[in-house]
């Protein structure tokens, strides 16, 4: 799965309603001053299989190349959703062998406390470089690229 066309919506779930079928739901997410509707289907990947609930802070990723309805509030079909703790950030990008993101905004410094796993929760025993990564972190430097020490890395294996 190619993630380079994915865009991110980060915010707090204000409400959850049933979608067009019993396998879909609509999350009304407050992102800054804006409300965005995020559609979650049976095919949406929910990291760690957490139960989404009102008041939860999340990041939802959607494919910006897929058609979206011209409605207000904006509505996107989520491909991937993850819950976030207070102060936690997440980035989804390709990281090269030096652990620099494709867009050159982040450089990872792995610590012994960094958890590295696959999408299904298994330990990842190789170097996480040259792969699509979902990276959880709290602080970063103001340099370019910003230096971060991730709390958790999920390697989105392609094979």
Coordinates of C-alpha atoms in Angstrom, one line a residue:
X1 CA 0.0 0.0 0.0
X2 CA 1.4 3.4 -1.0
X3 CA 1.0 6.1 1.7
X4 CA 2.5 9.0 -0.1
X5 CA -0.9 10.4 -1.1
X6 CA -2.3 10.2 2.4
X7 CA -3.3 13.4 4.3
X8 CA -3.8 13.6 8.1
X9 CA -6.7 14.9 10.2
X10 CA -5.9 15.3 13.9
X11 CA -8.4 16.2 16.6
X12 CA -10.9 15.0 19.2
X13 CA -13.9 12.9 18.5
X14 CA -17.0 15.0 19.2
X15 CA -19.6 12.4 18.3
X16 CA -20.0 9.0 16.6
X17 CA -23.0 8.1 14.5
X18 CA -23.9 5.1 12.4
X19 CA -23.0 5.3 8.8
X20 CA -24.8 4.1 5.7
X21 CA -24.5 0.5 6.8
X22 CA -23.9 -1.4 10.1
X23 CA -20.2 -1.7 9.2
X24 CA -19.6 2.1 8.9
X25 CA -19.6 5.0 11.3
X26 CA -19.0 8.7 11.0
X27 CA -16.7 10.4 13.5
X28 CA -17.3 14.1 13.9
X29 CA -13.8 15.3 14.7
X30 CA -12.9 18.8 16.1
X31 CA -9.6 19.8 14.6
X32 CA -8.6 23.3 15.8
X33 CA -11.7 25.5 15.1
X34 CA -13.0 23.2 12.4
X35 CA -15.3 20.1 12.4
X36 CA -14.4 17.3 10.0
X37 CA -16.4 14.1 9.4
X38 CA -14.3 11.0 9.2
X39 CA -15.9 7.9 7.7
X40 CA -14.7 4.6 9.3
X41 CA -15.5 1.4 7.4
X42 CA -14.9 -2.2 8.0
X43 CA -11.7 -1.9 5.9
X44 CA -10.3 1.0 7.9
X45 CA -7.2 0.0 9.9
X46 CA -7.5 1.0 13.5
X47 CA -4.1 0.8 15.2
X48 CA -4.0 -1.5 18.2
X49 CA -7.7 -2.3 17.6
X50 CA -8.8 0.4 20.1
X51 CA -12.5 1.1 20.4
X52 CA -13.1 4.6 19.2
X53 CA -15.1 6.8 21.6
X54 CA -16.3 10.3 22.2
X55 CA -13.6 12.6 23.6
X56 CA -10.7 10.5 22.3
X57 CA -7.9 12.3 20.5
X58 CA -7.1 10.7 17.2
X59 CA -5.2 11.0 13.9
X60 CA -7.0 9.8 10.8
X61 CA -5.3 9.3 7.5
X62 CA -7.2 9.5 4.2
X63 CA -6.2 9.1 0.6
X64 CA -6.2 12.6 -0.9
X65 CA -6.5 11.1 -4.4
X66 CA -9.8 9.5 -3.8
X67 CA -12.9 11.5 -4.7
X68 CA -14.6 13.3 -1.8
X69 CA -18.0 14.8 -1.6
X70 CA -18.3 18.6 -1.8
X71 CA -20.1 19.0 1.5
X72 CA -19.8 21.0 4.6
X73 CA -18.3 20.0 7.0
X74 CA -15.6 18.2 5.0
X75 CA -15.9 14.5 4.9
X76 CA -13.1 12.0 4.3
X77 CA -13.0 8.2 4.2
X78 CA -10.3 7.0 6.7
X79 CA -7.8 4.4 5.6
X80 CA -6.0 4.4 9.0
X81 CA -6.9 5.7 12.4
X82 CA -4.8 5.8 15.5
X83 CA -5.5 7.2 19.0
X84 CA -3.1 9.8 20.5
X85 CA -2.2 10.7 24.1
X86 CA -2.1 14.3 25.2
X87 CA 0.9 16.1 23.7
X88 CA 1.6 13.2 21.3
X89 CA 2.1 13.7 17.6
X90 CA 2.2 11.1 14.8
X91 CA 3.7 11.2 11.3
X92 CA 3.2 8.8 8.4
X93 CA 5.9 9.0 5.8
X94 CA 8.7 7.0 4.0
X95 CA 11.9 7.2 6.0
X96 CA 15.2 6.5 4.2
X97 CA 18.2 4.5 5.4
X98 CA 19.4 7.5 7.5
X99 CA 15.9 7.7 9.1
X100 CA 15.0 11.0 7.4
X101 CA 11.5 11.5 6.2
X102 CA 10.8 11.7 2.4
X103 CA 9.7 15.3 2.8
X104 CA 12.9 16.1 4.8
X105 CA 10.9 17.4 7.8
X106 CA 11.8 14.7 10.4
X107 CA 14.9 12.7 11.4
X108 CA 14.6 9.9 13.8
X109 CA 16.9 9.0 16.6
X110 CA 16.1 5.6 17.9
X111 CA 16.5 5.1 21.7
X112 CA 16.5 1.8 23.6
X113 CA 13.1 2.8 24.9
X114 CA 11.6 3.2 21.3
X115 CA 9.1 0.4 20.6
X116 CA 9.4 -0.8 17.0
X117 CA 6.7 -3.2 15.7
X118 CA 4.7 -4.1 12.6
X119 CA 1.1 -3.1 11.9
X120 CA -0.2 -6.3 13.5
X121 CA 1.7 -5.6 16.8
X122 CA 4.7 -8.0 16.3
X123 CA 8.2 -6.9 17.2
X124 CA 10.2 -5.6 14.2
X125 CA 13.8 -6.9 14.5
X126 CA 15.4 -5.1 11.5
X127 CA 16.4 -1.5 10.9
X128 CA 13.2 0.5 10.3
X129 CA 14.9 2.6 7.6
X130 CA 13.9 2.5 3.9
X131 CA 10.2 1.9 4.8
X132 CA 6.9 3.5 5.3
X133 CA 6.7 4.3 9.1
X134 CA 4.0 5.5 11.4
X135 CA 6.0 7.4 14.1
X136 CA 4.7 8.5 17.5
X137 CA 6.6 11.3 19.3
X138 CA 6.1 14.2 21.7
X139 CA 8.9 16.7 21.2
X140 CA 11.1 17.8 18.4
X141 CA 14.0 20.2 17.7
X142 CA 13.5 23.4 15.6
X143 CA 16.2 22.3 13.1
X144 CA 15.5 21.2 9.6
X145 CA 14.9 18.3 9.5
X146 CA 13.5 18.3 13.1
X147 CA 15.2 15.7 15.3
X148 CA 12.8 13.4 17.2
X149 CA 13.2 10.4 19.5
X150 CA 10.1 8.4 18.8
X151 CA 8.2 6.6 21.5
X152 CA 6.9 4.1 19.1
X153 CA 7.4 3.2 15.4
X154 CA 5.0 1.1 13.4
X155 CA 6.7 -0.3 10.2
X156 CA 4.1 -0.6 7.4
X157 CA 5.5 -3.7 5.8
X158 CA 4.9 -4.0 2.1
X159 CA 5.6 -7.8 1.8

